[in-house]
Short mmCIF file of C-alpha atoms and ligand atoms in Angstrom, two decimals:
data_model
loop_
_atom_site.label_atom_id
_atom_site.label_comp_id
_atom_site.label_asym_id
_atom_site.label_seq_id
_atom_site.Cartn_x
_atom_site.Cartn_y
_atom_site.Cartn_z
CA MET A 1 0.03 0.05 0.38
CA ASN A 2 1.28 3.65 -0.43
CA GLY A 3 3.69 5.36 1.78
CA GLU A 4 3.17 2.79 4.46
CA ILE A 5 5.96 3.44 7.73
CA PRO A 6 7.67 0.53 9.41
CA LEU A 7 6.04 -0.08 12.59
CA SER A 8 9.34 -0.25 13.88
CA SER A 9 10.48 3.24 13.31
CA PHE A 10 7.49 4.25 15.50
CA ALA A 11 8.61 2.35 18.35
CA THR A 12 12.21 3.73 17.74
CA ALA A 13 10.73 7.25 17.31
CA LEU A 14 9.10 6.34 21.38
CA MET A 15 12.23 5.01 22.45
CA THR A 16 13.94 8.26 21.60
CA ALA A 17 11.32 10.13 23.96
CA GLY A 18 12.06 7.63 26.71
CA ASP A 19 8.84 6.26 26.50
CA LEU A 20 9.80 2.29 25.31
CA ASP A 21 12.15 1.50 27.40
CA GLU A 22 13.67 -1.91 27.62
CA GLY A 23 11.89 -3.84 30.32
CA THR A 24 10.64 -0.70 32.08
CA LEU A 25 7.51 0.40 30.21
CA CYS A 26 5.51 3.23 31.39
CA PRO A 27 2.49 3.47 30.90
CA GLU A 28 1.74 6.65 31.87
CA LYS A 29 4.42 8.32 29.90
CA LEU A 30 3.50 6.25 27.02
CA VAL A 31 -0.11 7.54 27.45
CA SER A 32 0.51 10.70 27.63
CA ASP A 33 3.42 10.80 24.74
CA LEU A 34 0.61 9.07 22.46
CA MET A 35 -2.20 11.25 23.55
CA ASN A 36 -0.64 14.50 22.94
CA GLY A 37 -0.13 14.21 19.46
CA HIS A 38 2.73 12.04 19.43
CA ALA A 39 2.00 9.88 16.90
CA THR A 40 0.28 12.51 14.79
CA ASP A 41 4.18 14.92 14.58
CA PHE A 42 5.74 11.02 14.13
CA VAL A 43 3.36 10.92 10.66
CA TYR A 44 3.42 14.10 9.78
CA ASN A 45 7.48 14.40 9.83
CA THR A 46 7.71 11.25 8.09
CA LEU A 47 5.41 11.43 5.04
CA SER A 48 5.83 14.11 2.33
CA LEU A 49 2.72 16.83 2.88
CA SER A 50 2.05 16.40 -1.16
CA ASP A 51 1.75 12.52 -0.13
CA ARG A 52 -0.61 13.79 2.77
CA ARG A 53 -2.81 15.62 0.45
CA ARG A 54 -3.03 13.29 -2.37
CA HIS A 55 -5.24 10.46 0.57
CA GLY A 56 -6.37 13.20 3.13
CA VAL A 57 -3.95 12.57 5.59
CA PHE A 58 -5.03 15.41 8.33
CA PHE A 59 -5.68 13.75 11.75
CA SER A 60 -8.47 14.70 14.05
CA GLY A 61 -6.24 14.95 17.24
CA ALA A 62 -7.76 15.14 20.50
CA SER A 63 -9.74 19.06 20.68
CA TRP A 64 -12.02 17.99 17.15
CA ALA A 65 -12.34 14.03 18.85
CA LYS A 66 -13.83 15.18 21.65
CA LYS A 67 -15.91 18.17 19.98
CA ILE A 68 -17.65 15.57 17.58
CA LEU A 69 -18.49 13.47 20.40
CA ALA A 70 -19.89 15.85 22.64
CA GLY A 71 -22.72 15.67 24.71
CA HIS A 72 -23.70 12.30 23.53
CA ASP A 73 -24.76 9.92 25.51
CA LEU A 74 -22.67 6.65 23.24
CA THR A 75 -24.21 3.99 25.72
CA GLY A 76 -26.51 2.31 23.38
CA TRP A 77 -24.22 1.04 20.27
CA GLN A 78 -22.22 -2.21 20.58
CA ARG A 79 -19.76 -1.22 18.01
CA PHE A 80 -17.83 1.78 16.88
CA VAL A 81 -16.55 1.67 13.45
CA ASP A 82 -14.43 4.34 11.83
CA PRO A 83 -13.90 3.54 8.22
CA SER A 84 -10.55 5.83 8.23
CA VAL A 85 -9.14 5.77 11.09
CA GLY A 86 -6.15 7.39 10.89
CA VAL A 87 -3.86 6.76 13.73
CA GLY A 88 -7.35 6.66 15.52
CA ASP A 89 -7.86 9.73 17.16
CA LEU A 90 -12.14 9.22 17.03
CA LEU A 91 -11.60 5.38 18.36
CA LEU A 92 -9.29 7.13 21.19
CA GLU A 93 -12.18 9.37 22.00
CA VAL A 94 -15.01 6.50 22.12
CA CYS A 95 -12.68 4.79 24.57
CA ARG A 96 -12.41 6.86 26.88
CA SER A 97 -15.82 6.17 28.09
CA LEU A 98 -16.49 2.46 26.72
CA PRO A 99 -16.31 0.23 30.24
CA LEU A 100 -13.29 -1.28 31.59
CA GLN A 101 -13.27 -5.44 32.36
CA LYS A 102 -11.79 -6.76 35.18
CA THR A 103 -7.81 -6.89 33.94
CA ALA A 104 -6.42 -4.36 30.99
CA SER A 105 -5.83 -7.61 29.04
CA GLU A 106 -9.58 -8.27 29.34
CA THR A 107 -10.45 -4.75 27.96
CA ILE A 108 -8.14 -4.89 25.38
CA ARG A 109 -10.02 -8.37 24.25
CA ASP A 110 -13.44 -6.17 25.08
CA TRP A 111 -12.43 -3.39 22.78
CA GLY A 112 -10.63 -5.57 19.83
CA ASP A 113 -14.42 -6.88 19.69
CA ARG A 114 -16.16 -3.54 19.86
CA LEU A 115 -14.21 -1.61 17.24
CA VAL A 116 -13.72 -1.63 13.43
CA ALA A 117 -11.06 0.49 11.58
CA VAL A 118 -10.29 0.83 8.05
CA ASP A 119 -7.69 2.81 6.19
CA LEU A 120 -5.43 2.26 3.70
CA ARG A 121 -2.10 1.96 4.86
CA LYS A 122 -1.71 -0.97 7.57
CA SER A 123 1.23 1.10 9.72
CA PHE A 124 -1.80 3.79 10.84
CA LEU A 125 -4.38 1.12 11.88
CA ASP A 126 -0.91 -0.58 13.65
CA ILE A 127 -0.18 2.95 15.58
CA ALA A 128 -4.32 3.58 16.42
CA TRP A 129 -4.16 0.07 17.85
CA MET A 130 -0.94 1.00 19.63
CA ARG A 131 -2.60 3.98 21.27
CA ILE A 132 -5.73 2.36 21.61
CA GLN A 133 -3.59 -0.66 24.62
CA ALA A 134 -2.06 2.64 26.10
CA LEU A 135 -4.99 4.26 26.99
CA ALA A 136 -6.99 0.71 28.22
CA PHE A 137 -3.71 0.11 30.80
CA HIS A 138 -3.51 3.69 31.67
CA ARG A 139 -7.11 3.25 32.70
CA HIS A 140 -6.60 0.79 34.54
CA ALA A 141 -3.61 2.25 36.95
CA ALA A 142 -5.65 5.44 36.64
CA GLU A 143 -9.07 3.95 37.49
CA LYS A 144 -8.40 0.90 39.19
CA GLY A 145 -5.07 1.10 40.30
CA GLN A 146 -3.92 -1.77 37.72
CA SER A 147 0.02 -1.15 37.33
CA ASN A 148 0.78 -3.15 34.24
CA LYS A 149 3.75 -3.67 32.10
CA ILE A 150 2.45 -3.23 28.34
CA LEU A 151 2.02 -6.45 25.95
CA PHE A 152 0.72 -5.41 22.80
CA LYS A 153 -1.83 -7.27 21.20
CA GLU A 154 -1.74 -8.54 17.40
CA LEU A 155 -3.70 -6.69 15.34
CA PRO A 156 -7.85 -7.34 16.07
CA ILE A 157 -9.44 -8.72 12.98
CA ASN A 158 -11.25 -6.27 12.33
CA PHE A 159 -8.91 -3.53 12.04
CA LEU A 160 -9.43 -3.73 8.00
CA VAL A 161 -6.62 -2.51 5.34
CA GLY A 162 -8.44 -1.34 2.45
CA ASP A 163 -10.29 1.15 0.65
CA ALA A 164 -13.44 2.38 2.72
CA LEU A 165 -15.69 2.77 -0.24
CA GLU A 166 -15.13 -0.86 -1.57
CA ILE A 167 -15.01 -2.98 1.73
CA ASP A 168 -17.88 -4.44 2.64
CA LEU A 169 -18.21 -3.63 6.87
CA GLN A 170 -21.34 -5.37 7.53
CA LEU A 171 -22.85 -2.89 9.66
CA THR A 172 -25.59 -3.34 11.98
CA THR A 173 -27.81 -1.65 13.87
CA ASP A 174 -26.14 -0.87 16.97
CA ASP A 175 -23.41 0.08 14.64
CA CYS A 176 -21.91 3.71 15.41
CA VAL A 177 -19.61 5.14 12.32
CA VAL A 178 -17.06 7.96 13.80
CA MET A 179 -15.69 9.59 10.91
CA ASN A 180 -13.58 11.84 9.69
CA PRO A 181 -12.76 10.77 5.87
CA PRO A 182 -10.23 11.63 3.46
CA TYR A 183 -11.35 15.41 2.49
CA GLN A 184 -9.25 15.89 -1.57
CA ARG A 185 -11.22 15.41 -4.52
CA ILE A 186 -11.64 12.41 -5.99
CA GLN A 187 -13.55 11.51 -9.77
CA ALA A 188 -17.58 10.89 -8.79
CA PRO A 189 -18.74 7.09 -9.60
CA GLU A 190 -21.80 6.74 -12.05
CA ASN A 191 -24.51 6.35 -9.79
CA SER A 192 -22.92 8.61 -6.94
CA PHE A 193 -25.60 11.30 -5.47
CA VAL A 194 -22.64 13.47 -4.82
CA GLY A 195 -22.97 14.70 -8.17
CA ARG A 196 -20.44 14.20 -11.05
CA GLY A 197 -16.70 14.23 -11.76
CA GLN A 198 -14.18 15.65 -9.57
CA ARG A 199 -15.91 15.87 -5.67
CA SER A 200 -15.18 16.06 -2.39
CA ALA A 201 -13.72 12.43 -0.95
CA ALA A 202 -15.44 13.26 2.25
CA ALA A 203 -19.00 13.34 0.19
CA LEU A 204 -18.36 9.82 -1.22
CA HIS A 205 -17.68 8.32 1.80
CA LEU A 206 -20.20 10.19 3.55
CA GLU A 207 -23.01 8.44 0.90
CA HIS A 208 -21.14 5.47 1.13
CA ILE A 209 -21.71 4.81 4.88
CA THR A 210 -25.45 5.82 4.38
CA ARG A 211 -26.03 3.41 1.78
CA ILE A 212 -24.74 0.84 3.66
CA ALA A 213 -25.76 1.83 6.95
CA PRO A 214 -28.83 -0.32 8.32
CA PRO A 215 -32.46 1.77 10.07
CA GLY A 216 -30.63 2.59 13.79
CA ALA A 217 -26.90 3.31 12.81
CA GLY A 218 -25.44 5.94 14.36
CA ILE A 219 -22.93 8.33 12.50
CA PHE A 220 -20.70 11.22 13.59
CA ALA A 221 -18.83 12.79 10.89
CA LEU A 222 -16.39 15.74 10.87
CA ILE A 223 -16.31 16.87 7.44
CA PRO A 224 -15.95 20.14 4.70
CA ASP A 225 -18.48 22.82 5.16
CA VAL A 226 -19.01 23.23 1.98
CA LEU A 227 -20.94 19.87 2.10
CA ARG A 228 -23.23 21.55 4.52
CA SER A 229 -23.53 24.65 2.83
CA GLY A 230 -21.99 25.36 -0.84
CA SER A 231 -24.62 25.31 -3.45
CA SER A 232 -22.58 22.13 -5.13
CA TYR A 233 -24.26 20.12 -2.98
CA ALA A 234 -27.86 20.74 -2.35
CA LYS A 235 -28.29 17.55 -4.19
CA PHE A 236 -26.42 16.07 -1.79
CA ARG A 237 -27.89 17.08 1.16
CA ILE A 238 -31.37 16.81 -0.28
CA LYS A 239 -30.76 12.87 -0.76
CA LEU A 240 -28.39 12.72 2.85
CA ARG A 241 -31.82 13.63 4.77
CA ASN A 242 -33.81 10.64 2.66
CA LEU A 243 -31.48 8.55 4.50
CA VAL A 244 -30.42 9.63 7.82
CA ASN A 245 -32.70 11.65 10.32
CA VAL A 246 -29.98 14.77 11.20
CA ILE A 247 -29.57 15.31 14.63
CA SER A 248 -27.61 17.98 14.21
CA PHE A 249 -24.98 19.57 11.23
CA GLU A 250 -23.25 22.25 12.63
CA PRO A 251 -20.44 24.75 11.25
CA PHE A 252 -17.70 24.56 13.69
CA GLY A 253 -14.80 26.94 11.68
CA ALA A 254 -11.88 26.19 10.58
CA PHE A 255 -9.98 22.68 10.82
CA GLY A 256 -6.08 24.31 11.55
CA THR A 257 -3.15 24.85 10.19
CA GLN A 258 -2.62 21.83 8.33
CA ALA A 259 -5.73 22.06 6.65
CA ASP A 260 -6.63 25.17 5.50
CA ILE A 261 -10.86 24.48 5.47
CA ASP A 262 -14.36 25.25 7.20
CA VAL A 263 -15.99 21.85 8.62
CA ALA A 264 -19.35 20.98 9.56
CA ILE A 265 -19.96 18.33 11.97
CA LEU A 266 -23.29 15.99 11.07
CA VAL A 267 -24.84 13.70 13.49
CA ALA A 268 -27.16 11.76 12.34
CA THR A 269 -29.32 7.90 12.49
CA SER A 270 -29.79 5.97 9.67
CA LYS A 271 -33.57 6.11 8.46
CA PRO A 272 -35.57 2.74 7.98
CA PRO A 273 -36.45 2.05 4.10
CA GLU A 274 -40.35 3.14 5.10
CA GLU A 275 -39.23 6.44 6.19
CA ALA A 276 -37.08 7.15 3.55
CA PRO A 277 -39.36 9.80 0.27
CA THR A 278 -39.04 8.11 -2.83
CA GLU A 279 -38.96 11.37 -4.59
CA PRO A 280 -36.41 14.24 -3.11
CA GLN A 281 -37.89 16.79 -0.96
CA PRO A 282 -36.49 20.84 -1.89
CA GLU A 283 -35.48 22.55 1.05
CA VAL A 284 -38.60 24.72 1.30
CA SER A 285 -38.95 28.17 3.24
CA ASN A 286 -42.02 29.89 3.48
CA GLU A 287 -39.63 33.51 4.38
CA GLN A 288 -39.55 35.69 1.29
CA CYS A 289 -35.85 35.79 0.19
CA ILE A 290 -33.17 37.92 -1.90
CA GLU A 291 -34.24 35.57 -5.09
CA ASP A 292 -37.47 37.18 -5.13
CA PHE A 293 -36.30 40.60 -5.54
CA PHE A 294 -33.05 39.94 -6.92
CA SER A 295 -31.91 38.46 -10.09
CA VAL A 296 -27.81 37.55 -9.01
CA SER A 297 -25.03 36.13 -11.57
CA VAL A 298 -21.52 36.53 -11.20
CA GLY A 299 -19.07 39.06 -12.89
CA PRO A 300 -18.12 37.46 -16.49
CA VAL A 301 -15.05 39.43 -16.60
CA VAL A 302 -11.80 37.83 -15.60
CA PRO A 303 -9.23 39.43 -16.80
CA HIS A 304 -5.97 38.53 -18.80
CA ARG A 305 -8.85 35.38 -20.04
CA THR A 306 -11.55 38.01 -21.77
CA PRO A 307 -11.18 38.95 -24.94
CA THR A 308 -10.70 42.87 -24.99
CA ASP A 309 -12.09 43.69 -28.60
CA GLY A 310 -15.34 44.72 -27.75
CA LYS A 311 -16.93 48.57 -27.20
CA PRO A 312 -15.78 50.71 -24.51
CA TYR A 313 -17.89 50.47 -21.25
CA ALA A 314 -18.60 51.39 -17.62
CA TYR A 315 -16.02 49.02 -15.63
CA LEU A 316 -17.37 47.64 -12.39
CA THR A 317 -13.76 46.31 -10.10
CA ALA A 318 -13.16 45.13 -6.92
CA LYS A 319 -10.88 48.16 -6.67
CA ASN A 320 -12.95 50.61 -8.25
CA ALA A 321 -15.91 50.04 -6.18
CA ILE A 322 -15.56 51.24 -2.85
CA VAL A 323 -17.28 49.40 -0.40
CA GLY A 324 -21.04 50.84 1.14
CA GLU A 325 -20.76 54.11 -1.23
CA GLU A 326 -22.62 54.68 -4.24
CA ILE A 327 -21.56 55.31 -7.50
CA LYS A 328 -23.41 57.20 -9.99
CA VAL A 329 -20.77 57.77 -12.61
CA ALA A 330 -18.27 55.18 -13.30
CA SER A 331 -14.93 55.70 -12.96
CA GLU A 332 -12.69 52.98 -14.94
CA PHE A 333 -13.91 52.13 -18.54
CA ALA A 334 -12.96 48.78 -20.38
CA THR A 335 -13.50 46.80 -23.76
CA TYR A 336 -14.06 43.22 -22.64
CA SER A 337 -16.07 41.74 -24.82
CA CYS A 338 -18.46 39.52 -22.83
CA ARG A 339 -22.27 40.32 -21.10
CA ILE A 340 -22.46 44.03 -20.18
CA GLU A 341 -25.69 44.95 -17.31
CA ARG A 342 -27.31 47.45 -17.33
CA GLY A 343 -27.78 49.28 -13.59
CA PRO A 344 -28.98 49.80 -11.28
CA PHE A 345 -27.84 47.27 -9.35
CA VAL A 346 -25.93 46.24 -6.34
CA ILE A 347 -22.46 44.66 -6.97
CA VAL A 348 -21.45 42.01 -3.66
CA ARG A 349 -17.64 40.98 -2.84
CA ARG A 350 -17.54 37.20 -3.22
CA THR A 351 -14.37 36.98 -1.28
CA SER A 352 -15.95 36.83 2.60
CA SER A 353 -14.81 35.41 5.29
CA PRO A 354 -16.38 34.57 8.45
CA SER A 355 -13.78 37.06 10.36
CA ASP A 356 -14.85 40.19 8.56
CA LYS A 357 -17.26 41.95 10.82
CA LYS A 358 -19.47 42.58 7.24
CA ARG A 359 -19.83 39.43 5.43
CA ALA A 360 -21.66 41.13 2.10
CA ARG A 361 -19.98 43.84 1.08
CA SER A 362 -21.18 45.85 -1.50
CA THR A 363 -21.63 48.54 -3.46
CA LEU A 364 -24.30 50.25 -5.16
CA PHE A 365 -24.33 51.27 -9.15
CA SER A 366 -27.11 53.77 -9.58
CA SER A 367 -26.49 54.98 -12.98
CA ARG A 368 -28.72 53.11 -15.70
CA GLU A 369 -25.48 53.14 -18.02
CA GLU A 370 -24.54 49.11 -18.97
CA ALA A 371 -21.66 48.28 -17.11
CA LEU A 372 -18.66 45.58 -17.57
CA VAL A 373 -18.38 44.36 -13.89
CA GLU A 374 -15.46 41.62 -12.83
CA ASN A 375 -15.57 38.34 -12.01
CA HIS A 376 -14.66 39.08 -8.13
CA LEU A 377 -18.12 40.38 -7.17
CA LEU A 378 -21.64 39.37 -7.70
CA ILE A 379 -24.23 41.36 -9.52
CA LEU A 380 -27.80 41.91 -7.24
CA LYS A 381 -30.43 43.35 -10.30
CA PRO A 382 -33.51 44.31 -9.29
CA LYS A 383 -36.54 42.54 -10.76
CA ASP A 384 -38.82 46.13 -10.83
CA LYS A 385 -35.44 48.31 -11.68
CA LYS A 386 -35.56 50.25 -9.14
CA ILE A 387 -33.04 52.11 -7.24
CA SER A 388 -35.23 52.57 -4.29
CA THR A 389 -35.35 48.56 -4.19
CA CYS A 390 -31.22 48.90 -4.05
CA ARG A 391 -31.36 50.85 -1.18
CA ARG A 392 -33.47 48.22 0.55
CA LEU A 393 -31.53 45.74 -0.30
CA LEU A 394 -27.95 47.48 1.04
CA ASN A 395 -30.31 47.79 4.33
CA VAL A 396 -30.91 43.60 4.60
CA LEU A 397 -27.18 43.15 3.41
CA ASP A 398 -26.43 45.55 6.22
CA ASP A 399 -27.93 44.03 8.75
CA ASP A 400 -26.68 42.24 11.45
CA ARG A 401 -29.01 39.07 11.34
CA THR A 402 -27.93 38.60 7.50
CA ASP A 403 -24.10 38.28 8.91
CA ALA A 404 -25.44 35.68 11.24
CA TRP A 405 -27.58 34.21 8.61
CA LEU A 406 -24.53 33.36 5.97
CA ASN A 407 -22.54 32.61 9.00
CA HIS A 408 -23.98 29.98 9.29
CA ARG A 409 -25.11 29.09 5.70
CA ILE A 410 -21.05 29.24 4.85
CA ARG A 411 -18.31 29.19 6.03
CA CYS A 412 -16.41 29.42 2.99
CA ARG A 413 -13.98 32.16 1.72
CA HIS A 414 -16.59 32.58 -1.01
CA LEU A 415 -20.31 33.54 -0.89
CA THR A 416 -22.32 31.85 -3.68
CA VAL A 417 -24.87 32.76 -5.93
CA GLY A 418 -27.16 30.32 -4.04
CA ALA A 419 -26.29 31.67 -0.83
CA ILE A 420 -27.34 35.39 -1.38
CA LYS A 421 -30.09 34.23 -3.01
CA SER A 422 -31.82 32.38 -0.38
CA LEU A 423 -30.66 35.05 1.92
CA PRO A 424 -34.03 36.11 4.08
CA TRP A 425 -35.42 39.69 2.72
CA ILE A 426 -34.88 40.90 6.58
CA GLU A 427 -37.30 44.14 7.29
CA ASP A 428 -38.44 45.21 10.54
C1 SAM B 501 -8.66 12.90 7.14
S1 SAM B 501 -7.67 11.45 8.00
C2 SAM B 501 -8.72 11.18 9.08
C3 SAM B 501 -8.18 10.08 10.13
C4 SAM B 501 -9.12 9.94 11.24
N1 SAM B 501 -10.46 9.31 10.93
C5 SAM B 501 -9.15 10.90 12.44
O1 SAM B 501 -10.02 11.77 12.66
O2 SAM B 501 -8.28 11.48 12.68
C6 SAM B 501 -8.46 10.70 6.76
C7 SAM B 501 -7.56 9.21 6.59
O3 SAM B 501 -8.44 8.18 5.79
C8 SAM B 501 -7.33 7.39 4.85
N2 SAM B 501 -8.28 7.45 3.45
C9 SAM B 501 -8.08 7.57 2.48
N3 SAM B 501 -8.77 7.63 1.46
C10 SAM B 501 -9.43 6.52 2.36
C11 SAM B 501 -10.16 5.37 1.29
N4 SAM B 501 -9.90 5.23 0.48
N5 SAM B 501 -10.15 4.15 2.50
C12 SAM B 501 -10.11 4.35 3.71
N6 SAM B 501 -9.33 5.11 3.91
C13 SAM B 501 -8.67 6.00 3.58
C14 SAM B 501 -6.40 8.15 4.78
O4 SAM B 501 -5.29 6.92 4.86
C15 SAM B 501 -6.73 8.60 6.68
O5 SAM B 501 -5.77 7.90 7.57
#
């Protein structure tokens, strides 16, 4: 399998850190180093970033693992399944609340029966299993005062090397899937409800689990926020809700420095077949939204790409359109040969981050001239062609509730046409 790491080099790293002294195995130090990201540092220092990006090797760490499972009672499930386990952060978090048996050895046997793990790399499974056993020893020492030498056992038969999209996991109704799947883009198969072409691997992994999970199985998933909020995953969300009961699906901000992506956490249970509607249900709302008053599009001018053999027109760019101001007469002209738009309209910057004070930063173009608009801007044209409607829109965009709505709906750093269209028309 790609880029395996010999387990012996991980053991050597632990010995160098003083964790695995010959004969005097010290669970406390070993477990604390294993828990504190030692395994993750080791993998990240051993594999190249390009290899990790290619296979989505970005681990949750203890804090994401806690967030994913926080506040949920896990006692109802018999087995816990991580179909892309990495070095086991999510299963470790699960094991913190699993019951202990009489001895560490019996606990390890019990956990081996109750955990299922899959990864493309055997070395990750080995490290994950080693960490889980270290936790068992640690908990027996801390909670029962039993201190034993650590004797690592072989991988349980439920720790499988392979492709999670192909392995038959034989999930049962008592299983709970905990997953932070790979996020890189991969080719979607023909029959996928995730869409066509290159799509987020996370969406395909989640789709696979929802298709094979029997009714009642639990699903906890840390996934890219675009799956929750992006317009290109709207159909995916409809299909997903046909297959699972969503308990919560919330944005959680940036994953971390190594993977610059916003994430969301889905908590759901698989639906019984009779509850699954045959037809997709549209995401409906009775509220009036921007789309009821405005057509929304992306500015068509891509400098250096759009041909420049057209007639001269007013040209609006992210640079010359000052946020919060009104343009009565354009100050710049260009000859791009593409779609032109007649004023009045409002332009909104596409670049927009949850950390910005205002998410929809806008400028009113109040002229009735035709104009070219750069691709970094969204164009919101009033259906009634009135400047007064544009001014009402500016108030809506400036409202704090709009920021809150956008922050909830879209965590990624670009406003999408879909999000702006469905933005509620807030007027007191
Ligand atoms: C984002 S990491 C998450 C690991 C772990 N679940 C966690 O939360 O830390 C994704 C893991 O999936 C593995 N992986 C990538 N593609 C896979 C596939 N098709 N089947 C199984 N595992 C895969 C990678 O090796 C990596 O360990």
